[in-house]
mmCIF file with all atom_site columns, C-alpha atoms in Angstrom:
data_model
loop_
_atom_site.group_PDB
_atom_site.id
_atom_site.type_symbol
_atom_site.label_atom_id
_atom_site.label_alt_id
_atom_site.label_comp_id
_atom_site.label_asym_id
_atom_site.label_entity_id
_atom_site.label_seq_id
_atom_site.pdbx_PDB_ins_code
_atom_site.Cartn_x
_atom_site.Cartn_y
_atom_site.Cartn_z
_atom_site.occupancy
_atom_site.B_iso_or_equiv
_atom_site.pdbx_formal_charge
_atom_site.auth_seq_id
_atom_site.auth_comp_id
_atom_site.auth_asym_id
_atom_site.auth_atom_id
_atom_site.pdbx_PDB_model_num
ATOM 1   C CA . UNK A 1 1   ? 41.333 233.618 8.105   1.00 44.00 ? 227 UNK A CA 1
ATOM 2   C CA . UNK A 1 2   ? 41.970 230.188 9.550   1.00 42.00 ? 228 UNK A CA 1
ATOM 3   C CA . UNK A 1 3   ? 44.203 227.581 8.048   1.00 44.00 ? 229 UNK A CA 1
ATOM 4   C CA . UNK A 1 4   ? 44.378 223.848 8.600   1.00 42.00 ? 230 UNK A CA 1
ATOM 5   C CA . UNK A 1 5   ? 46.831 221.306 7.325   1.00 40.00 ? 231 UNK A CA 1
ATOM 6   C CA . UNK A 1 6   ? 45.052 218.002 6.828   1.00 40.00 ? 232 UNK A CA 1
ATOM 7   C CA . UNK A 1 7   ? 44.575 215.826 8.778   1.00 38.00 ? 233 UNK A CA 1
ATOM 8   C CA . UNK A 1 8   ? 44.026 218.647 11.267  1.00 36.00 ? 234 UNK A CA 1
ATOM 9   C CA . UNK A 1 9   ? 47.649 219.157 12.274  1.00 34.00 ? 235 UNK A CA 1
ATOM 10  C CA . UNK A 1 10  ? 47.703 222.961 12.385  1.00 35.00 ? 236 UNK A CA 1
ATOM 11  C CA . UNK A 1 11  ? 45.330 225.857 12.825  1.00 36.00 ? 237 UNK A CA 1
ATOM 12  C CA . UNK A 1 12  ? 46.424 229.477 13.006  1.00 38.00 ? 238 UNK A CA 1
ATOM 13  C CA . UNK A 1 13  ? 44.895 232.922 12.553  1.00 40.00 ? 239 UNK A CA 1
ATOM 14  C CA . UNK A 1 14  ? 46.322 235.104 9.786   1.00 39.00 ? 240 UNK A CA 1
ATOM 15  C CA . UNK A 1 15  ? 46.293 238.877 9.363   1.00 37.00 ? 241 UNK A CA 1
ATOM 16  C CA . UNK A 1 16  ? 46.439 241.044 6.251   1.00 44.00 ? 242 UNK A CA 1
ATOM 17  C CA . UNK A 1 17  ? 46.638 239.201 2.922   1.00 45.00 ? 243 UNK A CA 1
ATOM 18  C CA . UNK A 1 18  ? 48.059 235.801 3.874   1.00 51.00 ? 244 UNK A CA 1
ATOM 19  C CA . UNK A 1 19  ? 48.710 234.295 0.444   1.00 54.00 ? 245 UNK A CA 1
ATOM 20  C CA . UNK A 1 20  ? 52.489 233.921 0.942   1.00 60.00 ? 246 UNK A CA 1
ATOM 21  C CA . UNK A 1 21  ? 52.396 232.333 4.439   1.00 75.00 ? 247 UNK A CA 1
ATOM 22  C CA . UNK A 1 22  ? 49.704 229.964 3.179   1.00 77.00 ? 248 UNK A CA 1
ATOM 23  C CA . UNK A 1 23  ? 51.815 229.045 0.143   1.00 80.00 ? 249 UNK A CA 1
ATOM 24  C CA . UNK A 1 24  ? 54.668 228.178 2.488   1.00 80.00 ? 250 UNK A CA 1
ATOM 25  C CA . UNK A 1 25  ? 52.342 225.956 4.530   1.00 81.00 ? 251 UNK A CA 1
ATOM 26  C CA . UNK A 1 26  ? 51.163 224.263 1.357   1.00 82.00 ? 252 UNK A CA 1
ATOM 27  C CA . UNK A 1 27  ? 54.758 223.352 0.536   1.00 82.00 ? 253 UNK A CA 1
ATOM 28  C CA . UNK A 1 28  ? 55.727 222.358 4.088   1.00 82.00 ? 254 UNK A CA 1
ATOM 29  C CA . UNK A 1 29  ? 52.667 220.093 4.320   1.00 82.00 ? 255 UNK A CA 1
ATOM 30  C CA . UNK A 1 30  ? 53.409 218.501 0.918   1.00 83.00 ? 256 UNK A CA 1
ATOM 31  C CA . UNK A 1 31  ? 50.155 219.839 -0.550  1.00 83.00 ? 257 UNK A CA 1
ATOM 32  C CA . UNK A 1 32  ? 47.829 219.091 2.378   1.00 85.00 ? 258 UNK A CA 1
ATOM 33  C CA . UNK A 1 33  ? 46.779 222.692 3.096   1.00 85.00 ? 259 UNK A CA 1
ATOM 34  C CA . UNK A 1 34  ? 43.084 223.579 3.304   1.00 87.00 ? 260 UNK A CA 1
ATOM 35  C CA . UNK A 1 35  ? 42.350 227.295 3.643   1.00 86.00 ? 261 UNK A CA 1
ATOM 36  C CA . UNK A 1 36  ? 39.238 228.570 5.384   1.00 84.00 ? 262 UNK A CA 1
ATOM 37  C CA . UNK A 1 37  ? 37.957 232.047 4.544   1.00 82.00 ? 263 UNK A CA 1
ATOM 38  C CA . UNK A 1 38  ? 35.833 233.643 7.241   1.00 81.00 ? 264 UNK A CA 1
ATOM 39  C CA . UNK A 1 39  ? 34.390 237.132 7.228   1.00 81.00 ? 265 UNK A CA 1
ATOM 40  C CA . UNK A 1 40  ? 34.454 237.701 10.974  1.00 80.00 ? 266 UNK A CA 1
ATOM 41  C CA . UNK A 1 41  ? 31.900 239.137 13.324  1.00 82.00 ? 267 UNK A CA 1
ATOM 42  C CA . UNK A 1 42  ? 31.275 242.269 15.380  1.00 85.00 ? 268 UNK A CA 1
ATOM 43  C CA . UNK A 1 43  ? 34.206 241.600 17.756  1.00 87.00 ? 269 UNK A CA 1
ATOM 44  C CA . UNK A 1 44  ? 36.732 241.425 14.924  1.00 84.00 ? 270 UNK A CA 1
ATOM 45  C CA . UNK A 1 45  ? 35.378 244.540 13.234  1.00 84.00 ? 271 UNK A CA 1
ATOM 46  C CA . UNK A 1 46  ? 35.450 246.441 16.525  1.00 86.00 ? 272 UNK A CA 1
ATOM 47  C CA . UNK A 1 47  ? 39.006 245.236 17.279  1.00 86.00 ? 273 UNK A CA 1
ATOM 48  C CA . UNK A 1 48  ? 40.292 246.506 13.931  1.00 82.00 ? 274 UNK A CA 1
ATOM 49  C CA . UNK A 1 49  ? 38.209 249.682 13.921  1.00 85.00 ? 275 UNK A CA 1
ATOM 50  C CA . UNK A 1 50  ? 36.460 248.567 10.727  1.00 83.00 ? 276 UNK A CA 1
ATOM 51  C CA . UNK A 1 51  ? 32.882 249.241 9.676   1.00 86.00 ? 277 UNK A CA 1
ATOM 52  C CA . UNK A 1 52  ? 30.933 245.980 9.606   1.00 87.00 ? 278 UNK A CA 1
ATOM 53  C CA . UNK A 1 53  ? 28.721 247.360 6.805   1.00 88.00 ? 279 UNK A CA 1
ATOM 54  C CA . UNK A 1 54  ? 31.742 247.147 4.482   1.00 86.00 ? 280 UNK A CA 1
ATOM 55  C CA . UNK A 1 55  ? 32.554 243.576 5.536   1.00 85.00 ? 281 UNK A CA 1
ATOM 56  C CA . UNK A 1 56  ? 31.020 241.690 2.637   1.00 86.00 ? 282 UNK A CA 1
ATOM 57  C CA . UNK A 1 57  ? 32.699 243.870 -0.003  1.00 87.00 ? 283 UNK A CA 1
ATOM 58  C CA . UNK A 1 58  ? 36.078 243.557 1.748   1.00 86.00 ? 284 UNK A CA 1
ATOM 59  C CA . UNK A 1 59  ? 35.688 239.805 2.147   1.00 86.00 ? 285 UNK A CA 1
ATOM 60  C CA . UNK A 1 60  ? 34.774 239.220 -1.493  1.00 88.00 ? 286 UNK A CA 1
ATOM 61  C CA . UNK A 1 61  ? 37.655 241.346 -2.727  1.00 89.00 ? 287 UNK A CA 1
ATOM 62  C CA . UNK A 1 62  ? 40.163 239.749 -0.341  1.00 88.00 ? 288 UNK A CA 1
ATOM 63  C CA . UNK A 1 63  ? 39.161 236.261 -1.467  1.00 88.00 ? 289 UNK A CA 1
ATOM 64  C CA . UNK A 1 64  ? 39.440 237.275 -5.132  1.00 91.00 ? 290 UNK A CA 1
ATOM 65  C CA . UNK A 1 65  ? 42.850 238.850 -4.546  1.00 90.00 ? 291 UNK A CA 1
ATOM 66  C CA . UNK A 1 66  ? 44.236 235.836 -2.651  1.00 88.00 ? 292 UNK A CA 1
ATOM 67  C CA . UNK A 1 67  ? 43.020 233.379 -5.290  1.00 91.00 ? 293 UNK A CA 1
ATOM 68  C CA . UNK A 1 68  ? 44.470 235.503 -8.097  1.00 93.00 ? 294 UNK A CA 1
ATOM 69  C CA . UNK A 1 69  ? 47.782 235.782 -6.229  1.00 90.00 ? 295 UNK A CA 1
ATOM 70  C CA . UNK A 1 70  ? 47.913 231.988 -5.970  1.00 89.00 ? 296 UNK A CA 1
ATOM 71  C CA . UNK A 1 71  ? 46.999 231.356 -9.605  1.00 92.00 ? 297 UNK A CA 1
ATOM 72  C CA . UNK A 1 72  ? 48.471 234.236 -11.632 1.00 92.00 ? 298 UNK A CA 1
ATOM 73  C CA . UNK A 1 73  ? 51.849 233.133 -13.041 1.00 89.00 ? 299 UNK A CA 1
ATOM 74  C CA . UNK A 1 74  ? 53.181 236.665 -13.463 1.00 91.00 ? 300 UNK A CA 1
ATOM 75  C CA . UNK A 1 75  ? 53.296 239.637 -11.059 1.00 93.00 ? 301 UNK A CA 1
ATOM 76  C CA . UNK A 1 76  ? 50.264 241.894 -11.382 1.00 94.00 ? 302 UNK A CA 1
ATOM 77  C CA . UNK A 1 77  ? 48.875 245.191 -10.076 1.00 95.00 ? 303 UNK A CA 1
ATOM 78  C CA . UNK A 1 78  ? 45.696 245.339 -7.982  1.00 93.00 ? 304 UNK A CA 1
ATOM 79  C CA . UNK A 1 79  ? 43.900 248.664 -7.744  1.00 95.00 ? 305 UNK A CA 1
ATOM 80  C CA . UNK A 1 80  ? 40.384 248.586 -6.380  1.00 91.00 ? 306 UNK A CA 1
ATOM 81  C CA . UNK A 1 81  ? 37.963 250.243 -4.019  1.00 88.00 ? 307 UNK A CA 1
ATOM 82  C CA . UNK A 1 82  ? 39.569 248.725 -0.916  1.00 85.00 ? 308 UNK A CA 1
ATOM 83  C CA . UNK A 1 83  ? 43.136 247.807 -1.860  1.00 87.00 ? 309 UNK A CA 1
ATOM 84  C CA . UNK A 1 84  ? 45.879 249.436 -3.881  1.00 90.00 ? 310 UNK A CA 1
ATOM 85  C CA . UNK A 1 85  ? 48.931 247.343 -4.765  1.00 91.00 ? 311 UNK A CA 1
ATOM 86  C CA . UNK A 1 86  ? 51.336 248.169 -7.574  1.00 94.00 ? 312 UNK A CA 1
ATOM 87  C CA . UNK A 1 87  ? 52.870 244.704 -7.458  1.00 92.00 ? 313 UNK A CA 1
ATOM 88  C CA . UNK A 1 88  ? 51.415 241.403 -6.264  1.00 91.00 ? 314 UNK A CA 1
ATOM 89  C CA . UNK A 1 89  ? 53.421 238.209 -6.636  1.00 88.00 ? 315 UNK A CA 1
ATOM 90  C CA . UNK A 1 90  ? 53.480 235.015 -4.585  1.00 85.00 ? 316 UNK A CA 1
ATOM 91  C CA . UNK A 1 91  ? 56.734 233.118 -4.319  1.00 83.00 ? 317 UNK A CA 1
ATOM 92  C CA . UNK A 1 92  ? 56.776 230.256 -3.570  1.00 84.00 ? 318 UNK A CA 1
ATOM 93  C CA . UNK A 1 93  ? 53.541 229.156 -5.221  1.00 85.00 ? 319 UNK A CA 1
ATOM 94  C CA . UNK A 1 94  ? 51.236 226.692 -3.455  1.00 87.00 ? 320 UNK A CA 1
ATOM 95  C CA . UNK A 1 95  ? 51.714 223.020 -4.317  1.00 87.00 ? 321 UNK A CA 1
ATOM 96  C CA . UNK A 1 96  ? 48.004 222.446 -4.945  1.00 89.00 ? 322 UNK A CA 1
ATOM 97  C CA . UNK A 1 97  ? 46.819 223.492 -8.382  1.00 89.00 ? 323 UNK A CA 1
ATOM 98  C CA . UNK A 1 98  ? 45.149 225.698 -9.263  1.00 91.00 ? 324 UNK A CA 1
ATOM 99  C CA . UNK A 1 99  ? 45.152 226.626 -5.539  1.00 90.00 ? 325 UNK A CA 1
ATOM 100 C CA . UNK A 1 100 ? 44.630 225.020 -2.114  1.00 90.00 ? 326 UNK A CA 1
ATOM 101 C CA . UNK A 1 101 ? 41.093 223.812 -1.384  1.00 91.00 ? 327 UNK A CA 1
ATOM 102 C CA . UNK A 1 102 ? 38.891 226.513 0.136   1.00 89.00 ? 328 UNK A CA 1
ATOM 103 C CA . UNK A 1 103 ? 36.275 226.353 2.851   1.00 87.00 ? 329 UNK A CA 1
ATOM 104 C CA . UNK A 1 104 ? 34.201 229.519 3.043   1.00 85.00 ? 330 UNK A CA 1
ATOM 105 C CA . UNK A 1 105 ? 32.033 230.016 6.122   1.00 80.00 ? 331 UNK A CA 1
ATOM 106 C CA . UNK A 1 106 ? 28.542 231.409 5.629   1.00 75.00 ? 332 UNK A CA 1
ATOM 107 C CA . UNK A 1 107 ? 25.459 231.794 7.805   1.00 76.00 ? 333 UNK A CA 1
ATOM 108 C CA . UNK A 1 108 ? 23.046 233.541 5.432   1.00 73.00 ? 334 UNK A CA 1
ATOM 109 C CA . UNK A 1 109 ? 21.539 232.543 2.099   1.00 71.00 ? 335 UNK A CA 1
ATOM 110 C CA . UNK A 1 110 ? 23.156 235.511 0.330   1.00 70.00 ? 336 UNK A CA 1
ATOM 111 C CA . UNK A 1 111 ? 26.596 234.485 1.551   1.00 64.00 ? 337 UNK A CA 1
#
């Protein structure tokens, strides 16, 4: 995941589920955060020991989880094929509503 604060002041890689660090950047930038979701390529999958065949399913679920964490007003549980959280809650919440603008990279028609 790559983040940028408009007008291009900051870019940084994130690991895990970055909804809280991104919320902080939304606040620090006074609502100028744009979040880019990227699936990654063979190098990233190899580096993390992940199976690239599972990449699309992970990516779709991660995006859904991050967006729900940004928009759900109350704490919630997330139990799925890839992730298992008893409690998900983002504090502080992003300034942009319902969530920061998203840019999702794709290089195939199905993406």
